[in-house]
Amino acid sequence: MADQHGQPTSGTGNIRKRKVSDDIVDSTVAVTENGIEELGDRVPPSTKLGKLILNAADGWEAPLQDPAELEVEVKRGALLSGPQLVDKNELREALIKRFPNGIAIEMEGEGVYGAAHDLGVEWIIIKGVSDFADGTTSETNSWRPFASLMAASLVAHILKNPIIFENWGHYNDGKSSLLSSLGERVLQSSHRGHASQSNDSKMPVSSGKVIKDGVPTSDVLQHLSLKLGTSWKPLARCLKFDKASITVFHKENEEFTEKALSMLQKWKAKYGSGATFRFLHNALCDERVCQRELAEQFCYC
């Protein structure tokens, strides 16, 4: 878990959170006779990617051998960035006091947004938490590969369905295939055999379609349940139901359509506004479900 400022707290045990930034805050300062002088700026992410990350975690599963072992959460917020390495509790507390909305501290984001602005390209920062920034970095060095893996997996998840980039400039000049290839390679590398590995190379995306905004209606879920058949169970796993919940759906309903509808209704009630068409789309396209045709039929405009 994390404290109110998003920094990992002591005694977190086996919990780590992923950070997805809403803003990059340049935390560069100068110490003068009059105190601390702020030199940095608050910079929002690029417009298109800023909208994209609102649902970045929909349908994403952390590539863990045992999902019950760790709690991994995607968190959005202001990311502090500056040239100074922060590994001292006094500096950490000073930054928390100055930037109470900050969720994490890093050193590269300032350069990323500066270069991206000069080149006029879209950008976003996604990082994994690996230390506490309080003087105990040497004690948490072993978390660095884990943090990098989680961040890479989330990036691959965002890129694995290039249809979302169709209305972007340069989509048809070869960049879309690059995005798809990059997303698949990163996903394969980060998952290292995990069951939800991307299979987009075997399932082409229909051109000219856009995933719907918002939450599926009860009518949409009812019609979808009629077509799922035995796929309802792997879909339930991709919609983040545990084994016990899936067993309940199975035992309390006789027909496959009833099992599927009960599960989909529970999913919508559980996630509320987070039960989006994109969440459902990504789950249907997962290789454990292999129902891309249904995803296109029910989730595209």
PDB file of C-alpha atoms in Angstrom:
ATOM      1  CA  MET A   1       0.000   0.000   0.000  1.00  0.00           C
ATOM      2  CA  ALA A   2       1.056   3.657  -0.183  1.00  0.00           C
ATOM      3  CA  ASP A   3       0.670   6.650   2.068  1.00  0.00           C
ATOM      4  CA  GLN A   4      -1.540   9.630   1.223  1.00  0.00           C
ATOM      5  CA  HIS A   5       1.183  11.055  -1.003  1.00  0.00           C
ATOM      6  CA  GLY A   6       1.540   7.905  -3.040  1.00  0.00           C
ATOM      7  CA  GLN A   7       4.953   7.044  -1.642  1.00  0.00           C
ATOM      8  CA  PRO A   8       5.452   3.446  -0.488  1.00  0.00           C
ATOM      9  CA  THR A   9       5.264   3.265   3.269  1.00  0.00           C
ATOM     10  CA  SER A  10       7.432   1.241   5.593  1.00  0.00           C
ATOM     11  CA  GLY A  11       6.003  -2.150   6.394  1.00  0.00           C
ATOM     12  CA  THR A  12       4.317  -2.521   2.991  1.00  0.00           C
ATOM     13  CA  GLY A  13       5.249  -6.182   2.904  1.00  0.00           C
ATOM     14  CA  ASN A  14       4.312  -7.696  -0.435  1.00  0.00           C
ATOM     15  CA  ILE A  15       2.414  -4.779  -1.975  1.00  0.00           C
ATOM     16  CA  ARG A  16       3.668  -2.532  -4.762  1.00  0.00           C
ATOM     17  CA  LYS A  17       1.749   0.018  -6.847  1.00  0.00           C
ATOM     18  CA  ARG A  18       2.344   1.087 -10.438  1.00  0.00           C
ATOM     19  CA  LYS A  19       2.245   4.788 -11.202  1.00  0.00           C
ATOM     20  CA  VAL A  20       0.707   6.358 -14.295  1.00  0.00           C
ATOM     21  CA  SER A  21       1.189  10.123 -14.358  1.00  0.00           C
ATOM     22  CA  ASP A  22      -1.496  12.778 -14.817  1.00  0.00           C
ATOM     23  CA  ASP A  23       1.078  15.592 -14.791  1.00  0.00           C
ATOM     24  CA  ILE A  24       4.839  15.906 -14.824  1.00  0.00           C
ATOM     25  CA  VAL A  25       5.927  18.362 -12.138  1.00  0.00           C
ATOM     26  CA  ASP A  26       9.477  19.667 -12.575  1.00  0.00           C
ATOM     27  CA  SER A  27      10.611  19.806  -8.947  1.00  0.00           C
ATOM     28  CA  THR A  28      13.874  21.646  -9.642  1.00  0.00           C
ATOM     29  CA  VAL A  29      14.603  24.267  -6.966  1.00  0.00           C
ATOM     30  CA  ALA A  30      17.321  26.717  -5.994  1.00  0.00           C
ATOM     31  CA  VAL A  31      18.315  27.318  -2.377  1.00  0.00           C
ATOM     32  CA  THR A  32      18.791  31.066  -1.782  1.00  0.00           C
ATOM     33  CA  GLU A  33      19.125  33.409   1.172  1.00  0.00           C
ATOM     34  CA  ASN A  34      15.351  33.825   1.071  1.00  0.00           C
ATOM     35  CA  GLY A  35      14.668  30.106   1.128  1.00  0.00           C
ATOM     36  CA  ILE A  36      13.650  27.664  -1.622  1.00  0.00           C
ATOM     37  CA  GLU A  37      12.892  29.111  -5.050  1.00  0.00           C
ATOM     38  CA  GLU A  38      10.768  27.021  -7.397  1.00  0.00           C
ATOM     39  CA  LEU A  39      12.312  26.725 -10.882  1.00  0.00           C
ATOM     40  CA  GLY A  40      10.121  24.055 -12.460  1.00  0.00           C
ATOM     41  CA  ASP A  41       6.712  23.897 -14.125  1.00  0.00           C
ATOM     42  CA  ARG A  42       3.648  21.648 -14.022  1.00  0.00           C
ATOM     43  CA  VAL A  43       3.157  20.039 -17.423  1.00  0.00           C
ATOM     44  CA  PRO A  44       0.118  17.908 -18.353  1.00  0.00           C
ATOM     45  CA  PRO A  45       0.632  14.850 -20.570  1.00  0.00           C
ATOM     46  CA  SER A  46      -0.038  15.133 -24.297  1.00  0.00           C
ATOM     47  CA  THR A  47      -3.745  15.374 -25.108  1.00  0.00           C
ATOM     48  CA  LYS A  48      -4.333  12.062 -26.884  1.00  0.00           C
ATOM     49  CA  LEU A  49      -2.246   9.904 -24.578  1.00  0.00           C
ATOM     50  CA  GLY A  50      -3.639  11.788 -21.604  1.00  0.00           C
ATOM     51  CA  LYS A  51      -7.110  10.551 -22.585  1.00  0.00           C
ATOM     52  CA  LEU A  52      -5.840   7.072 -23.391  1.00  0.00           C
ATOM     53  CA  ILE A  53      -4.396   6.440 -19.926  1.00  0.00           C
ATOM     54  CA  LEU A  54      -7.704   7.175 -18.214  1.00  0.00           C
ATOM     55  CA  ASN A  55      -8.552   3.524 -18.862  1.00  0.00           C
ATOM     56  CA  ALA A  56      -4.995   2.206 -19.131  1.00  0.00           C
ATOM     57  CA  ALA A  57      -5.550  -0.546 -16.572  1.00  0.00           C
ATOM     58  CA  ASP A  58      -8.841  -1.849 -17.985  1.00  0.00           C
ATOM     59  CA  GLY A  59      -8.375  -5.559 -18.638  1.00  0.00           C
ATOM     60  CA  TRP A  60      -4.707  -5.504 -17.590  1.00  0.00           C
ATOM     61  CA  GLU A  61      -3.386  -8.266 -15.368  1.00  0.00           C
ATOM     62  CA  ALA A  62      -0.005  -8.110 -13.691  1.00  0.00           C
ATOM     63  CA  PRO A  63       2.262 -10.846 -15.133  1.00  0.00           C
ATOM     64  CA  LEU A  64       2.656 -12.768 -11.889  1.00  0.00           C
ATOM     65  CA  GLN A  65       3.174 -16.497 -11.495  1.00  0.00           C
ATOM     66  CA  ASP A  66       0.893 -16.375  -8.459  1.00  0.00           C
ATOM     67  CA  PRO A  67      -1.623 -13.477  -8.710  1.00  0.00           C
ATOM     68  CA  ALA A  68      -2.595 -13.991  -5.058  1.00  0.00           C
ATOM     69  CA  GLU A  69       0.974 -13.348  -3.905  1.00  0.00           C
ATOM     70  CA  LEU A  70       1.089  -9.594  -4.620  1.00  0.00           C
ATOM     71  CA  GLU A  71      -1.350  -6.717  -5.021  1.00  0.00           C
ATOM     72  CA  VAL A  72      -0.363  -4.627  -8.026  1.00  0.00           C
ATOM     73  CA  GLU A  73      -2.325  -1.445  -8.709  1.00  0.00           C
ATOM     74  CA  VAL A  74      -2.164   1.198 -11.418  1.00  0.00           C
ATOM     75  CA  LYS A  75      -2.326   4.701  -9.954  1.00  0.00           C
ATOM     76  CA  ARG A  76      -2.579   8.052 -11.747  1.00  0.00           C
ATOM     77  CA  GLY A  77      -1.333  11.331 -10.377  1.00  0.00           C
ATOM     78  CA  ALA A  78       1.274  14.092 -10.465  1.00  0.00           C
ATOM     79  CA  LEU A  79       4.784  12.731 -11.002  1.00  0.00           C
ATOM     80  CA  LEU A  80       7.667  14.769  -9.579  1.00  0.00           C
ATOM     81  CA  SER A  81      10.709  14.936 -11.849  1.00  0.00           C
ATOM     82  CA  GLY A  82      14.075  16.616 -11.410  1.00  0.00           C
ATOM     83  CA  PRO A  83      17.840  16.140 -11.763  1.00  0.00           C
ATOM     84  CA  GLN A  84      18.436  15.378  -8.085  1.00  0.00           C
ATOM     85  CA  LEU A  85      18.444  11.800  -6.788  1.00  0.00           C
ATOM     86  CA  VAL A  86      16.176  11.680  -3.752  1.00  0.00           C
ATOM     87  CA  ASP A  87      17.275   9.044  -1.244  1.00  0.00           C
ATOM     88  CA  LYS A  88      17.069  10.892   2.029  1.00  0.00           C
ATOM     89  CA  ASN A  89      14.035  11.084   4.271  1.00  0.00           C
ATOM     90  CA  GLU A  90      14.433  14.828   4.916  1.00  0.00           C
ATOM     91  CA  LEU A  91      14.370  15.585   1.178  1.00  0.00           C
ATOM     92  CA  ARG A  92      11.442  13.215   0.662  1.00  0.00           C
ATOM     93  CA  GLU A  93       9.393  14.897   3.391  1.00  0.00           C
ATOM     94  CA  ALA A  94      10.266  18.352   2.034  1.00  0.00           C
ATOM     95  CA  LEU A  95       8.987  17.367  -1.417  1.00  0.00           C
ATOM     96  CA  ILE A  96       5.807  15.911   0.068  1.00  0.00           C
ATOM     97  CA  LYS A  97       5.215  19.196   1.884  1.00  0.00           C
ATOM     98  CA  ARG A  98       5.845  21.276  -1.235  1.00  0.00           C
ATOM     99  CA  PHE A  99       3.897  18.989  -3.596  1.00  0.00           C
ATOM    100  CA  PRO A 100       1.110  17.335  -1.549  1.00  0.00           C
ATOM    101  CA  ASN A 101      -0.510  15.950  -4.720  1.00  0.00           C
ATOM    102  CA  GLY A 102       2.652  14.201  -5.892  1.00  0.00           C
ATOM    103  CA  ILE A 103       2.509  10.401  -6.068  1.00  0.00           C
ATOM    104  CA  ALA A 104       6.120   9.528  -6.932  1.00  0.00           C
ATOM    105  CA  ILE A 105       9.581  10.940  -7.646  1.00  0.00           C
ATOM    106  CA  GLU A 106      11.815  10.234 -10.646  1.00  0.00           C
ATOM    107  CA  MET A 107      14.582  11.816 -12.726  1.00  0.00           C
ATOM    108  CA  GLU A 108      13.932  11.228 -16.461  1.00  0.00           C
ATOM    109  CA  GLY A 109      10.451  12.621 -17.086  1.00  0.00           C
ATOM    110  CA  GLU A 110      11.618  16.235 -17.265  1.00  0.00           C
ATOM    111  CA  GLY A 111      13.866  15.398 -20.216  1.00  0.00           C
ATOM    112  CA  VAL A 112      11.194  13.280 -21.911  1.00  0.00           C
ATOM    113  CA  TYR A 113       8.562  15.992 -22.003  1.00  0.00           C
ATOM    114  CA  GLY A 114      11.143  18.604 -23.001  1.00  0.00           C
ATOM    115  CA  ALA A 115      12.327  16.583 -26.003  1.00  0.00           C
ATOM    116  CA  ALA A 116       8.788  15.533 -26.937  1.00  0.00           C
ATOM    117  CA  HIS A 117       7.603  19.139 -26.870  1.00  0.00           C
ATOM    118  CA  ASP A 118      10.462  20.227 -29.137  1.00  0.00           C
ATOM    119  CA  LEU A 119       9.698  17.427 -31.613  1.00  0.00           C
ATOM    120  CA  GLY A 120       5.919  17.773 -31.427  1.00  0.00           C
ATOM    121  CA  VAL A 121       5.270  14.129 -30.534  1.00  0.00           C
ATOM    122  CA  GLU A 122       2.852  12.470 -28.112  1.00  0.00           C
ATOM    123  CA  TRP A 123       4.303  11.394 -24.757  1.00  0.00           C
ATOM    124  CA  ILE A 124       3.397   9.891 -21.423  1.00  0.00           C
ATOM    125  CA  ILE A 125       5.341   8.597 -18.410  1.00  0.00           C
ATOM    126  CA  ILE A 126       4.647   5.154 -16.939  1.00  0.00           C
ATOM    127  CA  LYS A 127       6.901   3.945 -14.141  1.00  0.00           C
ATOM    128  CA  GLY A 128       6.996   1.261 -11.478  1.00  0.00           C
ATOM    129  CA  VAL A 129       7.776   2.039  -7.837  1.00  0.00           C
ATOM    130  CA  SER A 130      11.031   0.412  -6.727  1.00  0.00           C
ATOM    131  CA  ASP A 131      12.168   2.277  -3.607  1.00  0.00           C
ATOM    132  CA  PHE A 132      10.999   4.550  -0.792  1.00  0.00           C
ATOM    133  CA  ALA A 133      13.200   7.625  -1.504  1.00  0.00           C
ATOM    134  CA  ASP A 134      13.983   7.789   2.220  1.00  0.00           C
ATOM    135  CA  GLY A 135      17.579   6.572   2.459  1.00  0.00           C
ATOM    136  CA  THR A 136      16.792   2.851   2.211  1.00  0.00           C
ATOM    137  CA  THR A 137      17.278   2.443  -1.545  1.00  0.00           C
ATOM    138  CA  SER A 138      20.025  -0.137  -1.086  1.00  0.00           C
ATOM    139  CA  GLU A 139      17.555  -2.305   0.822  1.00  0.00           C
ATOM    140  CA  THR A 140      15.027  -2.307  -2.034  1.00  0.00           C
ATOM    141  CA  ASN A 141      17.323  -2.705  -5.060  1.00  0.00           C
ATOM    142  CA  SER A 142      15.874  -6.151  -5.682  1.00  0.00           C
ATOM    143  CA  TRP A 143      12.513  -4.532  -6.574  1.00  0.00           C
ATOM    144  CA  ARG A 144      13.919  -2.681  -9.600  1.00  0.00           C
ATOM    145  CA  PRO A 145      13.477  -5.534 -12.136  1.00  0.00           C
ATOM    146  CA  PHE A 146       9.961  -6.135 -10.804  1.00  0.00           C
ATOM    147  CA  ALA A 147       9.020  -2.445 -11.122  1.00  0.00           C
ATOM    148  CA  SER A 148      10.404  -2.296 -14.678  1.00  0.00           C
ATOM    149  CA  LEU A 149       8.540  -5.465 -15.632  1.00  0.00           C
ATOM    150  CA  MET A 150       5.203  -4.127 -14.405  1.00  0.00           C
ATOM    151  CA  ALA A 151       5.654  -0.818 -16.233  1.00  0.00           C
ATOM    152  CA  ALA A 152       6.654  -2.585 -19.471  1.00  0.00           C
ATOM    153  CA  SER A 153       3.691  -4.941 -19.221  1.00  0.00           C
ATOM    154  CA  LEU A 154       1.263  -2.040 -18.830  1.00  0.00           C
ATOM    155  CA  VAL A 155       2.781  -0.213 -21.812  1.00  0.00           C
ATOM    156  CA  ALA A 156       2.453  -3.383 -23.910  1.00  0.00           C
ATOM    157  CA  HIS A 157      -1.166  -3.731 -22.788  1.00  0.00           C
ATOM    158  CA  ILE A 158      -1.921  -0.195 -23.981  1.00  0.00           C
ATOM    159  CA  LEU A 159      -0.253  -0.789 -27.370  1.00  0.00           C
ATOM    160  CA  LYS A 160      -1.483  -4.291 -28.120  1.00  0.00           C
ATOM    161  CA  ASN A 161      -4.679  -3.127 -29.873  1.00  0.00           C
ATOM    162  CA  PRO A 162      -3.507  -0.532 -32.440  1.00  0.00           C
ATOM    163  CA  ILE A 163      -7.092   0.235 -33.514  1.00  0.00           C
ATOM    164  CA  ILE A 164      -7.145   2.953 -30.853  1.00  0.00           C
ATOM    165  CA  PHE A 165      -4.527   4.855 -32.864  1.00  0.00           C
ATOM    166  CA  GLU A 166      -6.469   4.833 -36.146  1.00  0.00           C
ATOM    167  CA  ASN A 167      -7.549   8.475 -35.870  1.00  0.00           C
ATOM    168  CA  TRP A 168      -4.014   9.657 -35.093  1.00  0.00           C
ATOM    169  CA  GLY A 169      -1.810  11.290 -37.660  1.00  0.00           C
ATOM    170  CA  HIS A 170       0.569   8.996 -39.602  1.00  0.00           C
ATOM    171  CA  TYR A 171      -1.452   5.887 -38.702  1.00  0.00           C
ATOM    172  CA  ASN A 172      -1.420   4.639 -42.296  1.00  0.00           C
ATOM    173  CA  ASP A 173       2.238   5.367 -43.068  1.00  0.00           C
ATOM    174  CA  GLY A 174       3.596   2.287 -41.295  1.00  0.00           C
ATOM    175  CA  LYS A 175       3.544   3.530 -37.716  1.00  0.00           C
ATOM    176  CA  SER A 176       0.566   1.352 -36.768  1.00  0.00           C
ATOM    177  CA  SER A 177       2.412  -1.846 -37.660  1.00  0.00           C
ATOM    178  CA  LEU A 178       5.367  -0.586 -35.651  1.00  0.00           C
ATOM    179  CA  LEU A 179       3.131   0.008 -32.621  1.00  0.00           C
ATOM    180  CA  SER A 180       1.562  -3.423 -32.931  1.00  0.00           C
ATOM    181  CA  SER A 181       4.933  -5.118 -33.311  1.00  0.00           C
ATOM    182  CA  LEU A 182       6.445  -3.157 -30.429  1.00  0.00           C
ATOM    183  CA  GLY A 183       3.500  -3.875 -28.151  1.00  0.00           C
ATOM    184  CA  GLU A 184       3.568  -7.577 -28.901  1.00  0.00           C
ATOM    185  CA  ARG A 185       7.341  -7.912 -28.406  1.00  0.00           C
ATOM    186  CA  VAL A 186       7.276  -6.051 -25.088  1.00  0.00           C
ATOM    187  CA  LEU A 187       4.271  -8.055 -23.906  1.00  0.00           C
ATOM    188  CA  GLN A 188       5.913 -11.361 -24.804  1.00  0.00           C
ATOM    189  CA  SER A 189       9.116 -10.334 -23.060  1.00  0.00           C
ATOM    190  CA  SER A 190       7.430  -9.036 -19.911  1.00  0.00           C
ATOM    191  CA  HIS A 191       5.025 -11.927 -19.483  1.00  0.00           C
ATOM    192  CA  ARG A 192       7.675 -14.639 -19.992  1.00  0.00           C
ATOM    193  CA  GLY A 193       5.107 -17.297 -20.724  1.00  0.00           C
ATOM    194  CA  HIS A 194       2.190 -15.721 -18.790  1.00  0.00           C
ATOM    195  CA  ALA A 195      -1.160 -16.988 -20.071  1.00  0.00           C
ATOM    196  CA  SER A 196      -2.479 -13.577 -21.137  1.00  0.00           C
ATOM    197  CA  GLN A 197       0.305 -13.038 -23.661  1.00  0.00           C
ATOM    198  CA  SER A 198      -0.732 -10.957 -26.669  1.00  0.00           C
ATOM    199  CA  ASN A 199      -1.765 -12.828 -29.793  1.00  0.00           C
ATOM    200  CA  ASP A 200      -2.595  -9.877 -32.002  1.00  0.00           C
ATOM    201  CA  SER A 201      -0.384 -11.173 -34.808  1.00  0.00           C
ATOM    202  CA  LYS A 202      -2.886 -14.020 -35.316  1.00  0.00           C
ATOM    203  CA  MET A 203      -6.014 -11.890 -34.942  1.00  0.00           C
ATOM    204  CA  PRO A 204      -6.125  -8.897 -37.321  1.00  0.00           C
ATOM    205  CA  VAL A 205      -7.981  -5.784 -36.315  1.00  0.00           C
ATOM    206  CA  SER A 206     -10.789  -4.590 -38.575  1.00  0.00           C
ATOM    207  CA  SER A 207      -9.983  -1.232 -40.125  1.00  0.00           C
ATOM    208  CA  GLY A 208     -12.092   1.857 -39.636  1.00  0.00           C
ATOM    209  CA  LYS A 209     -13.742   0.887 -36.350  1.00  0.00           C
ATOM    210  CA  VAL A 210     -13.497   2.582 -32.979  1.00  0.00           C
ATOM    211  CA  ILE A 211     -14.190   1.110 -29.561  1.00  0.00           C
ATOM    212  CA  LYS A 212     -17.279   2.615 -27.950  1.00  0.00           C
ATOM    213  CA  ASP A 213     -17.032   4.954 -24.989  1.00  0.00           C
ATOM    214  CA  GLY A 214     -18.797   4.334 -21.724  1.00  0.00           C
ATOM    215  CA  VAL A 215     -20.328   1.256 -20.122  1.00  0.00           C
ATOM    216  CA  PRO A 216     -22.262  -1.549 -21.918  1.00  0.00           C
ATOM    217  CA  THR A 217     -25.993  -1.504 -21.269  1.00  0.00           C
ATOM    218  CA  SER A 218     -27.812  -4.446 -19.717  1.00  0.00           C
ATOM    219  CA  ASP A 219     -29.284  -5.195 -23.151  1.00  0.00           C
ATOM    220  CA  VAL A 220     -25.806  -5.416 -24.705  1.00  0.00           C
ATOM    221  CA  LEU A 221     -24.632  -7.779 -21.966  1.00  0.00           C
ATOM    222  CA  GLN A 222     -27.716  -9.954 -22.360  1.00  0.00           C
ATOM    223  CA  HIS A 223     -27.182 -10.328 -26.120  1.00  0.00           C
ATOM    224  CA  LEU A 224     -23.490 -11.031 -25.581  1.00  0.00           C
ATOM    225  CA  SER A 225     -24.293 -13.760 -23.042  1.00  0.00           C
ATOM    226  CA  LEU A 226     -26.296 -15.598 -25.713  1.00  0.00           C
ATOM    227  CA  LYS A 227     -23.195 -15.932 -27.893  1.00  0.00           C
ATOM    228  CA  LEU A 228     -20.452 -16.759 -25.411  1.00  0.00           C
ATOM    229  CA  GLY A 229     -21.155 -20.436 -24.860  1.00  0.00           C
ATOM    230  CA  THR A 230     -18.317 -22.135 -22.976  1.00  0.00           C
ATOM    231  CA  SER A 231     -16.176 -19.006 -23.423  1.00  0.00           C
ATOM    232  CA  TRP A 232     -17.952 -17.405 -20.460  1.00  0.00           C
ATOM    233  CA  LYS A 233     -15.547 -18.996 -17.989  1.00  0.00           C
ATOM    234  CA  PRO A 234     -12.215 -17.807 -19.497  1.00  0.00           C
ATOM    235  CA  LEU A 235     -13.878 -14.422 -20.060  1.00  0.00           C
ATOM    236  CA  ALA A 236     -14.723 -14.311 -16.355  1.00  0.00           C
ATOM    237  CA  ARG A 237     -11.047 -14.836 -15.537  1.00  0.00           C
ATOM    238  CA  CYS A 238     -10.065 -11.991 -17.870  1.00  0.00           C
ATOM    239  CA  LEU A 239     -12.680  -9.782 -16.224  1.00  0.00           C
ATOM    240  CA  LYS A 240     -10.781 -10.390 -12.965  1.00  0.00           C
ATOM    241  CA  PHE A 241     -13.097 -12.835 -11.198  1.00  0.00           C
ATOM    242  CA  ASP A 242     -11.399 -15.325  -8.905  1.00  0.00           C
ATOM    243  CA  LYS A 243     -11.942 -19.075  -8.955  1.00  0.00           C
ATOM    244  CA  ALA A 244     -14.446 -19.007  -6.090  1.00  0.00           C
ATOM    245  CA  SER A 245     -16.671 -16.457  -7.831  1.00  0.00           C
ATOM    246  CA  ILE A 246     -16.569 -18.399 -11.107  1.00  0.00           C
ATOM    247  CA  THR A 247     -17.601 -21.544  -9.247  1.00  0.00           C
ATOM    248  CA  VAL A 248     -20.606 -19.695  -7.816  1.00  0.00           C
ATOM    249  CA  PHE A 249     -21.705 -18.543 -11.294  1.00  0.00           C
ATOM    250  CA  HIS A 250     -21.356 -22.117 -12.513  1.00  0.00           C
ATOM    251  CA  LYS A 251     -23.306 -23.808  -9.703  1.00  0.00           C
ATOM    252  CA  GLU A 252     -26.102 -21.253  -9.384  1.00  0.00           C
ATOM    253  CA  ASN A 253     -27.011 -21.284 -13.088  1.00  0.00           C
ATOM    254  CA  GLU A 254     -27.822 -24.258 -15.307  1.00  0.00           C
ATOM    255  CA  GLU A 255     -27.494 -22.906 -18.859  1.00  0.00           C
ATOM    256  CA  PHE A 256     -24.319 -21.405 -20.312  1.00  0.00           C
ATOM    257  CA  THR A 257     -26.241 -18.256 -21.223  1.00  0.00           C
ATOM    258  CA  GLU A 258     -27.394 -17.887 -17.612  1.00  0.00           C
ATOM    259  CA  LYS A 259     -23.885 -18.396 -16.279  1.00  0.00           C
ATOM    260  CA  ALA A 260     -22.550 -15.806 -18.727  1.00  0.00           C
ATOM    261  CA  LEU A 261     -25.280 -13.249 -18.011  1.00  0.00           C
ATOM    262  CA  SER A 262     -24.919 -13.616 -14.247  1.00  0.00           C
ATOM    263  CA  MET A 263     -21.170 -13.111 -14.566  1.00  0.00           C
ATOM    264  CA  LEU A 264     -21.468 -10.075 -16.865  1.00  0.00           C
ATOM    265  CA  GLN A 265     -24.065  -8.427 -14.639  1.00  0.00           C
ATOM    266  CA  LYS A 266     -21.848  -8.978 -11.612  1.00  0.00           C
ATOM    267  CA  TRP A 267     -18.873  -7.522 -13.511  1.00  0.00           C
ATOM    268  CA  LYS A 268     -20.830  -4.370 -14.343  1.00  0.00           C
ATOM    269  CA  ALA A 269     -22.041  -3.994 -10.754  1.00  0.00           C
ATOM    270  CA  LYS A 270     -18.552  -4.636  -9.372  1.00  0.00           C
ATOM    271  CA  TYR A 271     -16.672  -2.106 -11.514  1.00  0.00           C
ATOM    272  CA  GLY A 272     -19.395   0.490 -12.132  1.00  0.00           C
ATOM    273  CA  SER A 273     -18.092   3.225 -14.429  1.00  0.00           C
ATOM    274  CA  GLY A 274     -14.904   1.172 -14.814  1.00  0.00           C
ATOM    275  CA  ALA A 275     -16.816  -1.626 -16.572  1.00  0.00           C
ATOM    276  CA  THR A 276     -16.145  -0.023 -19.944  1.00  0.00           C
ATOM    277  CA  PHE A 277     -16.460  -1.272 -23.509  1.00  0.00           C
ATOM    278  CA  ARG A 278     -12.641  -1.132 -23.708  1.00  0.00           C
ATOM    279  CA  PHE A 279     -12.297  -3.337 -20.623  1.00  0.00           C
ATOM    280  CA  LEU A 280     -14.736  -5.842 -22.156  1.00  0.00           C
ATOM    281  CA  HIS A 281     -13.084  -5.588 -25.581  1.00  0.00           C
ATOM    282  CA  ASN A 282      -9.624  -6.366 -24.215  1.00  0.00           C
ATOM    283  CA  ALA A 283     -10.949  -9.334 -22.257  1.00  0.00           C
ATOM    284  CA  LEU A 284     -12.761 -10.781 -25.291  1.00  0.00           C
ATOM    285  CA  CYS A 285      -9.594 -10.396 -27.390  1.00  0.00           C
ATOM    286  CA  ASP A 286      -7.392 -12.135 -24.826  1.00  0.00           C
ATOM    287  CA  GLU A 287      -5.963 -15.389 -26.202  1.00  0.00           C
ATOM    288  CA  ARG A 288      -7.627 -17.325 -23.382  1.00  0.00           C
ATOM    289  CA  VAL A 289     -11.013 -16.213 -24.748  1.00  0.00           C
ATOM    290  CA  CYS A 290     -10.286 -15.738 -28.486  1.00  0.00           C
ATOM    291  CA  GLN A 291     -13.556 -13.955 -29.204  1.00  0.00           C
ATOM    292  CA  ARG A 292     -12.354 -11.018 -31.288  1.00  0.00           C
ATOM    293  CA  GLU A 293     -15.400 -11.309 -33.551  1.00  0.00           C
ATOM    294  CA  LEU A 294     -17.680 -10.780 -30.576  1.00  0.00           C
ATOM    295  CA  ALA A 295     -15.481  -7.887 -29.460  1.00  0.00           C
ATOM    296  CA  GLU A 296     -15.959  -6.244 -32.853  1.00  0.00           C
ATOM    297  CA  GLN A 297     -19.691  -6.975 -32.878  1.00  0.00           C
ATOM    298  CA  PHE A 298     -20.463  -5.619 -29.400  1.00  0.00           C
ATOM    299  CA  CYS A 299     -17.695  -3.133 -28.575  1.00  0.00           C
ATOM    300  CA  TYR A 300     -17.123  -1.168 -31.775  1.00  0.00           C
ATOM    301  CA  CYS A 301     -19.079   1.826 -33.005  1.00  0.00           C
TER     302      CYS A 301
END
